[in-house]
Short mmCIF file of C-alpha atoms in Angstrom, two decimals:
data_model
loop_
_atom_site.label_atom_id
_atom_site.label_comp_id
_atom_site.label_asym_id
_atom_site.label_seq_id
_atom_site.Cartn_x
_atom_site.Cartn_y
_atom_site.Cartn_z
CA PHE A 1 13.21 23.14 153.98
CA ILE A 2 11.09 26.29 154.04
CA SER A 3 11.35 29.31 156.30
CA LEU A 4 8.44 30.74 158.24
CA GLU A 5 9.41 34.07 156.69
CA ASP A 6 8.96 32.72 153.16
CA ASP A 7 6.35 34.49 151.01
CA LEU A 8 4.27 31.33 150.88
CA MET A 9 4.07 31.03 154.67
CA ARG A 10 3.53 34.74 155.21
CA LEU A 11 0.40 34.61 153.08
CA PHE A 12 -1.14 31.82 155.14
CA GLY A 13 -0.60 32.74 158.80
CA SER A 14 3.06 32.11 159.56
CA GLU A 15 2.88 34.68 162.38
CA ARG A 16 0.63 32.40 164.42
CA ILE A 17 2.95 29.43 163.95
CA ALA A 18 6.01 31.56 164.78
CA ALA A 19 4.39 32.69 168.05
CA ILE A 20 3.68 29.08 169.02
CA MET A 21 7.27 28.06 168.26
CA ASP A 22 8.58 30.92 170.42
CA LYS A 23 6.49 29.69 173.35
CA MET A 24 7.86 26.19 172.86
CA GLY A 25 11.42 27.55 173.09
CA ALA A 26 12.47 27.01 169.46
CA LYS A 27 15.57 28.97 168.49
CA GLU A 28 16.08 30.97 165.27
CA GLY A 29 17.52 28.81 162.49
CA GLU A 30 16.51 25.55 164.21
CA VAL A 31 14.95 22.84 162.06
CA ILE A 32 11.29 22.43 163.02
CA THR A 33 9.70 19.02 162.46
CA HIS A 34 6.51 19.57 164.39
CA PRO A 35 3.33 18.16 162.71
CA LEU A 36 1.59 21.51 163.15
CA VAL A 37 4.12 23.21 160.87
CA THR A 38 4.06 20.40 158.31
CA LYS A 39 0.28 20.52 158.01
CA SER A 40 0.32 24.30 157.68
CA ILE A 41 2.79 24.08 154.81
CA GLU A 42 0.68 21.44 153.05
CA ARG A 43 -2.46 23.57 153.35
CA ALA A 44 -0.63 26.62 152.00
CA GLN A 45 0.70 24.70 149.01
CA LYS A 46 -2.75 23.32 148.19
CA ARG A 47 -4.29 26.78 148.26
CA VAL A 48 -1.60 28.19 145.98
CA GLU A 49 -2.00 25.34 143.50
CA GLN A 50 -5.79 25.73 143.49
CA ARG A 51 -5.43 29.44 142.84
CA ASN A 52 -3.00 28.87 139.97
CA PHE A 53 -5.28 26.22 138.50
CA GLU A 54 -8.24 28.61 138.54
CA ILE A 55 -6.14 31.27 136.81
CA ARG A 56 -5.07 28.86 134.07
CA LYS A 57 -8.59 27.57 133.66
CA ARG A 58 -9.88 31.13 133.31
CA LEU A 59 -7.29 31.94 130.66
CA LEU A 60 -8.18 28.81 128.71
CA GLU A 61 -11.84 29.81 128.71
CA TYR A 62 -10.91 33.18 127.25
CA ASP A 63 -8.67 31.55 124.65
CA ASP A 64 -11.35 29.04 123.74
CA VAL A 65 -13.55 31.86 122.44
CA MET A 66 -10.93 32.93 119.91
CA ASN A 67 -10.09 29.33 119.00
CA ARG A 68 -13.68 28.62 117.99
CA GLN A 69 -13.87 31.74 115.88
CA ARG A 70 -10.53 30.89 114.28
CA GLU A 71 -11.74 27.40 113.38
CA VAL A 72 -14.81 28.81 111.62
CA ILE A 73 -12.85 31.39 109.61
CA TYR A 74 -10.02 29.03 108.68
CA GLY A 75 -12.50 26.33 107.71
CA ARG A 76 -14.33 28.69 105.39
CA ARG A 77 -11.08 29.92 103.89
CA LYS A 78 -9.89 26.36 103.26
CA LYS A 79 -13.19 25.50 101.61
CA ILE A 80 -12.80 28.42 99.19
CA LEU A 81 -9.22 27.47 98.37
CA LEU A 82 -10.01 23.83 97.62
CA ALA A 83 -13.33 24.27 95.81
CA GLU A 84 -13.31 23.79 92.05
CA ASP A 85 -16.40 25.94 91.57
CA LEU A 86 -17.61 28.65 93.97
CA GLU A 87 -21.10 28.98 92.51
CA ASP A 88 -22.87 27.51 95.56
CA GLU A 89 -20.78 29.60 97.95
CA ILE A 90 -21.54 32.80 96.05
CA ARG A 91 -25.24 32.04 95.89
CA THR A 92 -25.30 31.49 99.65
CA ILE A 93 -23.50 34.80 100.17
CA ILE A 94 -26.05 36.63 98.01
CA GLU A 95 -28.95 35.10 99.92
CA ASP A 96 -27.42 36.01 103.30
CA VAL A 97 -26.72 39.60 102.25
CA VAL A 98 -30.26 40.01 100.90
CA ALA A 99 -31.68 38.60 104.14
CA ASP A 100 -29.62 41.10 106.18
CA ILE A 101 -30.77 44.02 104.02
CA VAL A 102 -34.42 43.00 104.27
CA GLU A 103 -34.15 42.48 108.03
CA ALA A 104 -32.53 45.90 108.51
CA HIS A 105 -35.35 47.74 106.72
CA THR A 106 -38.34 45.68 107.81
CA ASN A 107 -37.24 44.62 111.31
CA SER A 108 -40.29 42.37 111.69
CA LYS A 109 -42.54 45.45 111.61
CA PRO A 110 -45.98 45.66 110.01
CA ARG A 111 -45.92 46.06 106.23
CA GLU A 112 -46.95 49.72 106.35
CA ASP A 113 -43.91 50.54 108.53
CA TRP A 114 -41.31 49.05 106.17
CA ASP A 115 -38.56 51.34 104.92
CA LEU A 116 -38.87 50.40 101.25
CA GLU A 117 -36.94 53.43 100.04
CA GLY A 118 -33.98 52.58 102.25
CA LEU A 119 -34.19 48.96 101.13
CA ARG A 120 -34.01 49.97 97.45
CA ARG A 121 -31.11 52.32 98.12
CA GLU A 122 -29.02 49.76 100.02
CA PHE A 123 -29.83 47.00 97.53
CA ARG A 124 -28.64 49.25 94.69
CA GLU A 125 -25.48 50.09 96.65
CA VAL A 126 -24.48 46.42 96.88
CA PHE A 127 -25.95 44.80 93.76
CA LEU A 128 -26.05 47.82 91.40
CA ILE A 129 -29.74 47.37 90.56
CA GLU A 130 -32.84 48.97 92.02
CA PRO A 131 -35.53 46.37 92.64
CA LYS A 132 -39.21 47.00 92.07
CA VAL A 133 -40.69 46.24 95.46
CA ASP A 134 -44.44 46.02 95.85
CA GLY A 135 -45.75 47.16 99.20
CA GLN A 136 -48.25 44.28 99.23
CA ILE A 137 -45.64 41.50 99.09
CA ASP A 138 -45.00 39.40 102.19
CA LEU A 139 -41.61 39.14 103.90
CA GLY A 140 -40.67 35.62 102.77
CA THR A 141 -41.55 36.28 99.15
CA LEU A 142 -39.66 39.58 99.24
CA GLU A 143 -36.38 37.87 100.21
CA GLU A 144 -36.86 35.18 97.57
CA VAL A 145 -37.61 37.67 94.78
CA LEU A 146 -34.65 39.90 95.63
CA SER A 147 -32.24 36.97 95.92
CA GLN A 148 -33.34 35.60 92.55
CA ALA A 149 -33.01 39.00 90.89
CA ALA A 150 -29.49 39.48 92.26
CA TRP A 151 -28.41 35.98 91.23
CA GLU A 152 -29.75 36.34 87.68
CA LEU A 153 -27.89 39.64 87.30
CA TYR A 154 -24.67 38.04 88.50
CA GLU A 155 -25.04 35.15 86.06
CA ARG A 156 -25.43 37.61 83.17
CA ARG A 157 -22.35 39.56 84.24
CA ARG A 158 -20.42 36.35 84.84
CA ALA A 159 -21.07 35.20 81.28
CA LEU A 160 -19.23 38.26 79.92
CA PHE A 161 -15.84 36.95 81.04
CA ASP A 162 -13.62 34.01 80.34
CA PRO A 163 -14.63 31.09 82.65
CA GLU A 164 -11.09 30.54 83.91
CA GLN A 165 -10.56 34.23 84.60
CA ILE A 166 -13.83 34.72 86.46
CA LYS A 167 -13.16 31.69 88.68
CA GLN A 168 -9.81 33.09 89.74
CA PHE A 169 -11.35 36.51 90.35
CA GLU A 170 -14.13 35.03 92.51
CA ARG A 171 -11.62 33.14 94.62
CA MET A 172 -9.46 36.24 95.02
CA ALA A 173 -12.44 38.43 95.97
CA LEU A 174 -13.69 36.06 98.67
CA LEU A 175 -10.25 35.47 100.17
CA SER A 176 -9.42 39.19 100.21
CA ALA A 177 -12.65 40.00 102.05
CA ILE A 178 -11.96 37.30 104.65
CA ASP A 179 -8.30 38.21 105.22
CA ASP A 180 -8.77 41.98 105.48
CA LEU A 181 -11.74 41.88 107.85
CA TRP A 182 -10.32 39.04 109.94
CA LYS A 183 -7.22 41.11 110.72
CA GLU A 184 -9.40 44.01 111.84
CA HIS A 185 -11.45 41.63 113.98
CA LEU A 186 -8.36 40.30 115.76
CA TYR A 187 -7.33 43.84 116.68
CA GLU A 188 -10.83 44.61 118.01
CA MET A 189 -10.84 41.41 120.06
CA ASP A 190 -7.53 42.38 121.66
CA LEU A 191 -9.02 45.71 122.71
CA LEU A 192 -12.07 43.95 124.15
CA ARG A 193 -9.89 41.52 126.11
CA GLU A 194 -7.82 44.33 127.64
CA GLY A 195 -10.80 46.22 129.04
CA ILE A 196 -13.29 43.47 129.86
CA SER A 197 -11.98 43.00 133.41
CA LEU A 198 -13.45 46.39 134.35
CA ARG A 199 -16.93 44.87 134.09
CA ALA A 200 -16.31 43.27 137.48
CA TYR A 201 -16.78 46.70 139.10
CA GLY A 202 -20.35 46.61 137.82
CA GLN A 203 -21.01 43.26 139.49
CA ARG A 204 -20.78 41.40 136.17
CA ASP A 205 -18.73 38.36 135.34
CA PRO A 206 -16.02 39.49 132.87
CA LEU A 207 -15.89 36.05 131.21
CA VAL A 208 -19.62 36.00 130.54
CA GLU A 209 -19.50 39.54 129.18
CA TYR A 210 -16.50 38.66 127.01
CA LYS A 211 -18.26 35.64 125.49
CA ARG A 212 -21.42 37.63 124.82
CA GLU A 213 -19.71 40.57 123.13
CA ALA A 214 -17.29 38.32 121.24
CA PHE A 215 -20.22 36.40 119.76
CA GLU A 216 -21.91 39.63 118.66
CA MET A 217 -18.69 40.89 117.10
CA PHE A 218 -18.19 37.60 115.26
CA GLU A 219 -21.71 37.69 113.84
CA ASP A 220 -21.04 41.20 112.59
CA LEU A 221 -17.72 40.02 111.09
CA VAL A 222 -19.41 37.27 109.06
CA ALA A 223 -22.04 39.70 107.79
CA ARG A 224 -19.39 42.24 106.75
CA ILE A 225 -17.36 39.55 104.97
CA ASP A 226 -20.41 38.51 102.94
CA ARG A 227 -21.28 42.10 102.11
CA GLU A 228 -17.75 43.06 101.00
CA ALA A 229 -17.44 39.89 98.93
CA ALA A 230 -20.79 40.56 97.23
CA LYS A 231 -19.82 44.15 96.40
CA ALA A 232 -16.50 43.01 94.94
CA LEU A 233 -18.23 40.42 92.75
CA PHE A 234 -20.98 42.70 91.47
CA TRP A 235 -18.73 45.69 90.90
CA ILE A 236 -16.57 43.95 88.30
CA PRO A 237 -16.08 46.40 85.40
CA VAL A 238 -18.02 45.15 82.39
CA GLN A 239 -14.98 44.96 80.18
CA GLU A 240 -12.33 42.40 79.54
CA PHE A 241 -9.71 42.71 82.24
CA GLU A 242 -6.08 41.77 81.70
CA GLU A 243 -5.24 38.13 82.15
CA PRO A 244 -3.00 37.50 85.18
CA ARG A 245 0.66 36.96 84.35
CA TRP A 246 0.86 33.66 86.21
CA LEU A 247 -2.11 32.38 84.19
CA ARG A 248 -0.41 33.33 80.94
CA ARG A 249 2.70 31.44 82.05
CA ARG A 250 0.63 28.38 82.89
CA ARG A 251 -1.12 28.38 79.53
CA GLY A 252 1.98 28.39 77.38
CA GLY A 253 4.85 30.24 78.86
CA GLU A 254 5.61 33.91 78.73
CA ARG A 255 8.45 35.47 76.79
CA LEU A 256 9.65 38.97 77.52
CA ILE A 257 11.12 40.59 74.38
CA HIS A 258 12.51 44.11 74.21
CA GLU A 259 12.69 45.39 70.67
CA GLU A 260 14.94 48.27 71.69
CA THR A 261 17.44 48.01 74.53
CA THR A 262 19.45 51.16 73.93
CA GLY A 263 19.82 53.12 77.14
CA MET A 264 18.98 50.15 79.38
CA GLY A 265 22.56 49.24 80.21
CA PHE A 266 22.99 46.81 77.31
CA LYS A 267 25.55 47.09 74.53
CA VAL A 268 24.25 48.12 71.16
CA PRO A 269 24.73 45.18 68.79
CA ALA A 270 27.19 45.75 65.97
CA ALA A 271 25.70 46.47 62.60
CA ALA A 272 25.44 43.45 60.33
CA PRO A 273 27.87 43.36 57.38
CA PRO A 274 26.40 44.31 54.02
CA PRO A 275 25.06 41.39 52.02
CA VAL A 276 27.49 39.82 49.58
CA VAL A 277 26.22 39.84 46.01
CA PRO A 278 27.74 37.11 43.85
CA VAL A 279 29.40 38.37 40.66
CA GLU A 280 29.23 36.19 37.62
CA ALA A 281 32.25 36.08 35.32
CA THR A 282 31.65 37.29 31.79
CA GLY A 283 34.60 35.48 30.39
CA PRO A 284 37.61 33.36 31.22
CA GLY A 285 40.11 34.52 33.77
CA PRO A 286 39.87 36.11 37.20
CA VAL A 287 37.28 38.70 37.95
CA GLU A 288 38.58 42.05 39.14
CA VAL A 289 36.72 43.44 42.12
CA PRO A 290 37.19 47.18 42.55
CA GLU A 291 38.65 48.29 45.88
CA PRO A 292 36.60 50.61 48.08
CA PRO A 293 37.58 54.26 47.73
CA LYS A 294 40.13 55.49 50.26
CA LYS A 295 39.49 58.43 52.53
CA PRO A 296 41.47 61.43 51.23
CA SER A 297 44.29 62.54 53.54
CA PRO A 298 44.99 66.23 54.19
CA VAL A 299 47.74 67.82 52.07
CA ARG A 300 50.25 70.01 53.89
CA VAL A 301 51.47 73.11 52.00
CA GLY A 302 54.79 74.69 53.02
CA LYS A 303 57.36 73.84 55.66
CA LYS A 304 56.29 72.52 59.06
CA VAL A 305 56.78 75.11 61.81
CA GLY A 306 58.40 73.89 65.05
CA ARG A 307 57.17 74.91 68.49
CA ASN A 308 60.24 77.00 69.27
CA ASP A 309 60.56 78.54 65.77
CA PRO A 310 59.59 82.18 65.13
CA CYS A 311 55.88 82.53 64.41
CA PRO A 312 55.16 82.95 60.62
CA CYS A 313 52.76 85.84 61.40
CA GLY A 314 55.76 88.15 62.02
CA SER A 315 55.02 88.98 65.67
CA GLY A 316 58.52 88.02 66.77
CA LYS A 317 57.25 85.52 69.34
CA LYS A 318 57.81 81.81 69.36
CA TYR A 319 55.25 79.75 67.52
CA LYS A 320 54.14 77.94 70.71
CA ASN A 321 53.44 81.29 72.44
CA CYS A 322 51.56 82.86 69.52
CA CYS A 323 49.55 81.16 66.78
CA GLY A 324 50.54 77.71 68.01
CA ARG A 325 48.76 78.37 71.33
CA LYS A 326 45.52 79.23 69.53
CA ILE A 327 45.68 76.04 67.45
CA TRP A 328 46.41 73.98 70.59
CA ARG A 329 43.38 75.46 72.39
CA LYS A 330 41.09 74.62 69.45
CA GLU A 331 42.34 71.05 69.38
CA THR A 332 41.81 70.57 73.13
CA THR A 333 38.28 72.01 73.09
#
């Protein structure tokens, strides 16, 4: 049963039905089985279910945007984790970063309007070399020349390190760039989702605006990941870095040895006994081994003075209250 005063019925015209029932003489609390009421309830329930379905569908469309981005990022991360060699991945990153730098400073403008100085400066900031760019070169050749120069430099720097070490460093650099920037991106997407509904006041569909801005933010995320990964790879100090501890353990086990443990909470080991030197007999009979010298004991001169005896100094006081007190203080301190 459902009351005409229920929230569901009040939203869909229960006042009109209540007025009709009053005219028909229905009393308060009476069970109404009229077809008019039954059909009104069915229509109200259908409208509520349709509204709830549209809400859920809308939420799923918002969530689908993040799910697609998550699939791309997680897929790339899994590829880096499972790859034996990241050479192809790194080369693709270098080419993409070079293309972004060239696009930012040429912007499909005529050759005379290119910002070659800014291009050299940004290229040096990422790849640590300043390219020699000819103003007469075309756009496609420019990207190819810069990508090749950056890759050749990386190969030379890569050869300075142990192959196993550099592979682990490359994997760590790429994963760190992805993880750090992905966390920032999730926070930015939450902020976008909270305020996107206000676009409806400007006669714009919030879902369409959300998809458009989310796509732009994701493109920027991928570009920043590539750029940060490239900087981490090219900024490796040209010196032998310490081998990771877990790699040392894998190669042969690691032993931690402290030559001196005094002061660390450990007992100091007892000194080893002196070595025993065998003594050869020079003749028949037992060999006499001299005993170690004994520590001399103090020799007392004169009679021992008791605590209650008169003090030998002649003061007339008892020994314990005169010279004996001084001796007792020295012994206690």
